[in-house]
Amino acid sequence: MAGITQKLMRQLADSSILKRFNTTERSLLQNTEGKKIYDCTDGELKQMLAYCCLMVGIDRPPGDDKKMVLISFLRKYHGVLSNKQVAQAFELAAAGELGNDAQAHYNNISPMYVSTVVRAYMQKLNGVKSRYEFKKKADTAPVSSPEAYYKRLVKVTEEYNVIPVFWAWDDVYEYLCQVVSGLNLTASAEEKKASVIKYLREKYPKATLQVLNK
C-alpha cells in the first residue's frame, strides 16, 4: 500500500509540474508511444514517411527506390527514435514550431531534410526535458519555491541595480502569475523571461540588464 501511495504522489507531482508547460511542450514530454525506428517494418516506415510528407505539404512522395534509401537512412542515423516521435517532429515543423529551416523542404523529402527536421525536434525536446527535470528538482527543495526565486531576484536587482542575465525565469514568472493580472502560465520560456525582465525594468527603471564580459 505504501508503494502505491508513493507512486500516486509522484504522479500527482508530475501532473502539477506539467501544468506549467504549454500544450506543445506537454505533448513533447508525453509522447512515449510508438516503436523504435529500428524495430519498425518497412511497411510501417513507409506509412510514417507518407504521413510526414502530408504534414509539411510535400505533394511528390518518393518512389519505392527512394523510400528504401530513406528507410535505411532512418534506421542507421535515427533508429533510437520512435515512429511517433518522427511523425510528431513533422507535425511541429508544419506548425512552425521548429523554425524556418525545418519548413524548407523544396517539395523533396531527402535524407538531409529529414535530419534537419529531426535535429530541430531533438533540440526542442531536450530543452523542454531539461526544464522539466529542473522543475522536478526545484520542487523537492523548499528554498527553491517560485516565491523564493522571485524574492532573491528582487534582492539582487535592488542591491546591485542590475537585472541578471541568468535566473530561474520560469519559476519567477509562475510567482508573478499569482500577483500580476494578464499573464499566461503556458507562455513559452522566451516569453516568460521577457515578461519578467519587463516587469523588473518597470519596477526598477534605473536597473540595467547585466552584460557578460566577452
Short mmCIF file of C-alpha atoms in Angstrom, two decimals:
data_model
loop_
_atom_site.label_atom_id
_atom_site.label_comp_id
_atom_site.label_asym_id
_atom_site.label_seq_id
_atom_site.Cartn_x
_atom_site.Cartn_y
_atom_site.Cartn_z
CA MET A 1 0.00 0.00 0.00
CA ALA A 2 2.83 2.42 0.85
CA GLY A 3 4.43 1.74 -2.54
CA ILE A 4 1.18 2.50 -4.32
CA THR A 5 0.74 5.71 -2.32
CA GLN A 6 4.26 6.90 -3.16
CA LYS A 7 3.68 6.13 -6.83
CA LEU A 8 0.41 8.10 -6.77
CA MET A 9 2.14 11.03 -5.07
CA ARG A 10 4.85 11.07 -7.76
CA GLN A 11 2.17 11.00 -10.47
CA LEU A 12 0.36 13.92 -8.85
CA ALA A 13 3.62 15.86 -8.54
CA ASP A 14 4.46 15.21 -12.20
CA SER A 15 0.97 16.31 -13.20
CA SER A 16 1.41 19.54 -11.25
CA ILE A 17 4.72 20.26 -12.99
CA LEU A 18 3.24 19.54 -16.44
CA LYS A 19 0.64 22.26 -15.88
CA ARG A 20 3.46 24.82 -16.03
CA PHE A 21 4.23 23.86 -19.65
CA ASN A 22 2.26 24.86 -22.73
CA THR A 23 0.34 22.38 -24.90
CA THR A 24 3.21 21.75 -27.33
CA GLU A 25 5.73 21.23 -24.53
CA ARG A 26 3.41 18.80 -22.73
CA SER A 27 2.88 16.82 -25.93
CA LEU A 28 6.67 16.51 -26.32
CA LEU A 29 7.10 15.21 -22.78
CA GLN A 30 4.16 12.80 -23.02
CA ASN A 31 4.96 11.33 -26.44
CA THR A 32 6.25 7.97 -25.22
CA GLU A 33 4.26 5.66 -27.52
CA GLY A 34 5.28 4.04 -30.78
CA LYS A 35 8.01 1.63 -31.87
CA LYS A 36 11.68 2.40 -32.25
CA ILE A 37 12.59 3.10 -35.87
CA TYR A 38 14.95 0.13 -35.99
CA ASP A 39 12.10 -2.13 -34.79
CA CYS A 40 9.57 -0.90 -37.37
CA THR A 41 8.81 -2.88 -40.51
CA ASP A 42 9.37 -1.37 -43.95
CA GLY A 43 5.60 -1.04 -44.31
CA GLU A 44 5.27 0.89 -41.06
CA LEU A 45 8.06 3.27 -42.02
CA LYS A 46 6.55 3.83 -45.46
CA GLN A 47 3.28 4.82 -43.77
CA MET A 48 5.20 7.15 -41.45
CA LEU A 49 7.01 8.80 -44.39
CA ALA A 50 3.72 9.28 -46.22
CA TYR A 51 2.30 10.99 -43.12
CA CYS A 52 5.40 13.19 -42.82
CA CYS A 53 5.08 14.28 -46.45
CA LEU A 54 1.41 15.11 -45.90
CA MET A 55 2.19 17.17 -42.80
CA VAL A 56 4.69 19.51 -44.46
CA GLY A 57 3.00 19.70 -47.86
CA ILE A 58 5.30 17.55 -49.98
CA ASP A 59 2.96 16.58 -52.82
CA ARG A 60 5.51 14.47 -54.69
CA PRO A 61 6.02 11.41 -52.48
CA PRO A 62 9.25 9.46 -53.11
CA GLY A 63 9.24 6.39 -55.34
CA ASP A 64 9.85 2.92 -53.95
CA ASP A 65 13.61 3.01 -54.55
CA LYS A 66 13.96 6.35 -52.75
CA LYS A 67 11.72 5.15 -49.92
CA MET A 68 14.08 2.26 -49.27
CA VAL A 69 17.05 4.65 -49.17
CA LEU A 70 15.18 6.85 -46.67
CA ILE A 71 14.21 3.85 -44.56
CA SER A 72 17.79 2.63 -44.45
CA PHE A 73 18.97 6.13 -43.54
CA LEU A 74 16.39 6.45 -40.76
CA ARG A 75 17.36 3.11 -39.22
CA LYS A 76 21.06 3.94 -39.37
CA TYR A 77 21.01 7.51 -38.01
CA HIS A 78 17.71 7.93 -36.15
CA GLY A 79 16.87 4.37 -35.13
CA VAL A 80 16.57 5.15 -31.41
CA LEU A 81 13.64 7.48 -32.02
CA SER A 82 10.12 6.11 -32.23
CA ASN A 83 7.95 6.39 -35.31
CA LYS A 84 5.56 8.54 -33.23
CA GLN A 85 8.38 10.96 -32.41
CA VAL A 86 9.41 11.34 -36.05
CA ALA A 87 5.78 11.89 -37.01
CA GLN A 88 5.47 14.48 -34.23
CA ALA A 89 8.61 16.20 -35.49
CA PHE A 90 6.98 16.79 -38.86
CA GLU A 91 3.74 17.91 -37.20
CA LEU A 92 5.69 20.56 -35.27
CA ALA A 93 7.57 21.56 -38.42
CA ALA A 94 4.23 22.09 -40.15
CA ALA A 95 3.02 24.16 -37.18
CA GLY A 96 6.10 26.41 -37.39
CA GLU A 97 7.41 25.22 -34.01
CA LEU A 98 10.84 24.13 -35.28
CA GLY A 99 11.99 27.19 -37.21
CA ASN A 100 12.24 28.12 -40.88
CA ASP A 101 14.88 25.55 -41.81
CA ALA A 102 12.53 22.72 -40.88
CA GLN A 103 9.95 24.06 -43.34
CA ALA A 104 12.30 24.45 -46.32
CA HIS A 105 11.73 21.06 -47.96
CA TYR A 106 11.59 22.26 -51.61
CA ASN A 107 8.96 19.58 -52.24
CA ASN A 108 11.57 16.87 -51.67
CA ILE A 109 11.85 14.56 -48.65
CA SER A 110 15.57 13.90 -48.79
CA PRO A 111 17.74 12.37 -46.05
CA MET A 112 19.20 15.84 -45.43
CA TYR A 113 15.76 17.37 -44.94
CA VAL A 114 14.67 14.54 -42.62
CA SER A 115 17.77 15.11 -40.48
CA THR A 116 17.14 18.88 -40.40
CA VAL A 117 13.65 18.30 -39.00
CA VAL A 118 14.77 15.61 -36.55
CA ARG A 119 17.68 17.71 -35.22
CA ALA A 120 15.40 20.72 -34.66
CA TYR A 121 12.91 18.42 -32.92
CA MET A 122 15.55 16.89 -30.64
CA GLN A 123 16.89 20.31 -29.72
CA LYS A 124 13.41 21.42 -28.70
CA LEU A 125 12.68 18.14 -26.90
CA ASN A 126 15.93 18.19 -24.93
CA GLY A 127 15.35 21.81 -23.92
CA VAL A 128 11.88 21.01 -22.60
CA LYS A 129 13.16 17.89 -20.82
CA SER A 130 15.92 19.91 -19.13
CA ARG A 131 13.39 22.46 -17.86
CA TYR A 132 11.12 19.65 -16.66
CA GLU A 133 13.92 17.96 -14.71
CA PHE A 134 14.98 21.32 -13.26
CA LYS A 135 11.45 21.91 -12.01
CA LYS A 136 11.26 18.42 -10.50
CA LYS A 137 14.46 19.05 -8.54
CA ALA A 138 13.31 22.53 -7.54
CA ASP A 139 10.03 21.15 -6.21
CA THR A 140 11.90 18.87 -3.81
CA ALA A 141 13.80 21.79 -2.25
CA PRO A 142 11.69 24.08 -0.02
CA VAL A 143 14.03 27.05 -0.57
CA SER A 144 13.55 26.78 -4.33
CA SER A 145 9.91 27.82 -4.49
CA PRO A 146 8.76 30.32 -7.15
CA GLU A 147 8.30 32.97 -4.45
CA ALA A 148 11.81 32.35 -3.09
CA TYR A 149 13.32 32.74 -6.56
CA TYR A 150 11.35 35.96 -7.04
CA LYS A 151 12.47 37.42 -3.70
CA ARG A 152 16.12 36.62 -4.35
CA LEU A 153 15.89 38.16 -7.82
CA VAL A 154 14.36 41.34 -6.40
CA LYS A 155 17.05 41.47 -3.71
CA VAL A 156 19.83 41.19 -6.31
CA THR A 157 18.22 43.84 -8.51
CA GLU A 158 17.75 46.24 -5.58
CA GLU A 159 21.26 45.76 -4.15
CA TYR A 160 23.21 45.96 -7.40
CA ASN A 161 20.80 47.89 -9.61
CA VAL A 162 21.34 45.19 -12.22
CA ILE A 163 18.98 42.59 -13.68
CA PRO A 164 20.93 39.31 -14.03
CA VAL A 165 21.08 37.52 -17.38
CA PHE A 166 20.60 34.04 -15.93
CA TRP A 167 17.89 33.14 -13.43
CA ALA A 168 15.07 30.68 -12.81
CA TRP A 169 12.78 32.71 -15.07
CA ASP A 170 10.04 30.07 -15.29
CA ASP A 171 9.68 29.98 -11.50
CA VAL A 172 9.70 33.76 -11.10
CA TYR A 173 7.09 34.02 -13.86
CA GLU A 174 4.97 31.42 -12.10
CA TYR A 175 5.01 33.56 -8.96
CA LEU A 176 4.19 36.73 -10.92
CA CYS A 177 1.14 34.98 -12.41
CA GLN A 178 -0.26 34.98 -8.88
CA VAL A 179 0.24 38.71 -8.28
CA VAL A 180 0.09 40.32 -11.74
CA SER A 181 -3.01 40.12 -13.92
CA GLY A 182 -2.91 39.30 -17.61
CA LEU A 183 -0.05 36.79 -17.53
CA ASN A 184 -0.41 33.41 -19.22
CA LEU A 185 1.09 30.47 -17.31
CA THR A 186 1.54 28.47 -20.55
CA ALA A 187 3.68 31.10 -22.31
CA SER A 188 6.92 29.93 -23.93
CA ALA A 189 10.21 30.04 -22.00
CA GLU A 190 11.36 33.06 -24.02
CA GLU A 191 8.10 34.91 -23.40
CA LYS A 192 8.32 34.21 -19.65
CA LYS A 193 11.85 35.58 -19.42
CA ALA A 194 10.93 38.67 -21.44
CA SER A 195 7.87 39.33 -19.25
CA VAL A 196 9.88 39.07 -16.01
CA ILE A 197 12.59 41.42 -17.31
CA LYS A 198 9.91 43.88 -18.49
CA TYR A 199 8.30 43.75 -15.04
CA LEU A 200 11.63 44.42 -13.32
CA ARG A 201 12.50 47.29 -15.64
CA GLU A 202 9.17 48.94 -14.87
CA LYS A 203 9.60 48.32 -11.12
CA TYR A 204 13.26 49.42 -11.12
CA PRO A 205 13.66 51.89 -14.02
CA LYS A 206 17.28 52.64 -13.10
CA ALA A 207 18.32 48.99 -13.18
CA THR A 208 20.23 47.80 -16.23
CA LEU A 209 20.40 44.34 -17.79
CA GLN A 210 23.62 42.53 -16.91
CA VAL A 211 26.24 42.50 -19.67
CA LEU A 212 28.54 39.49 -19.79
CA ASN A 213 32.23 40.07 -20.37
CA LYS A 214 33.40 38.82 -23.77
#
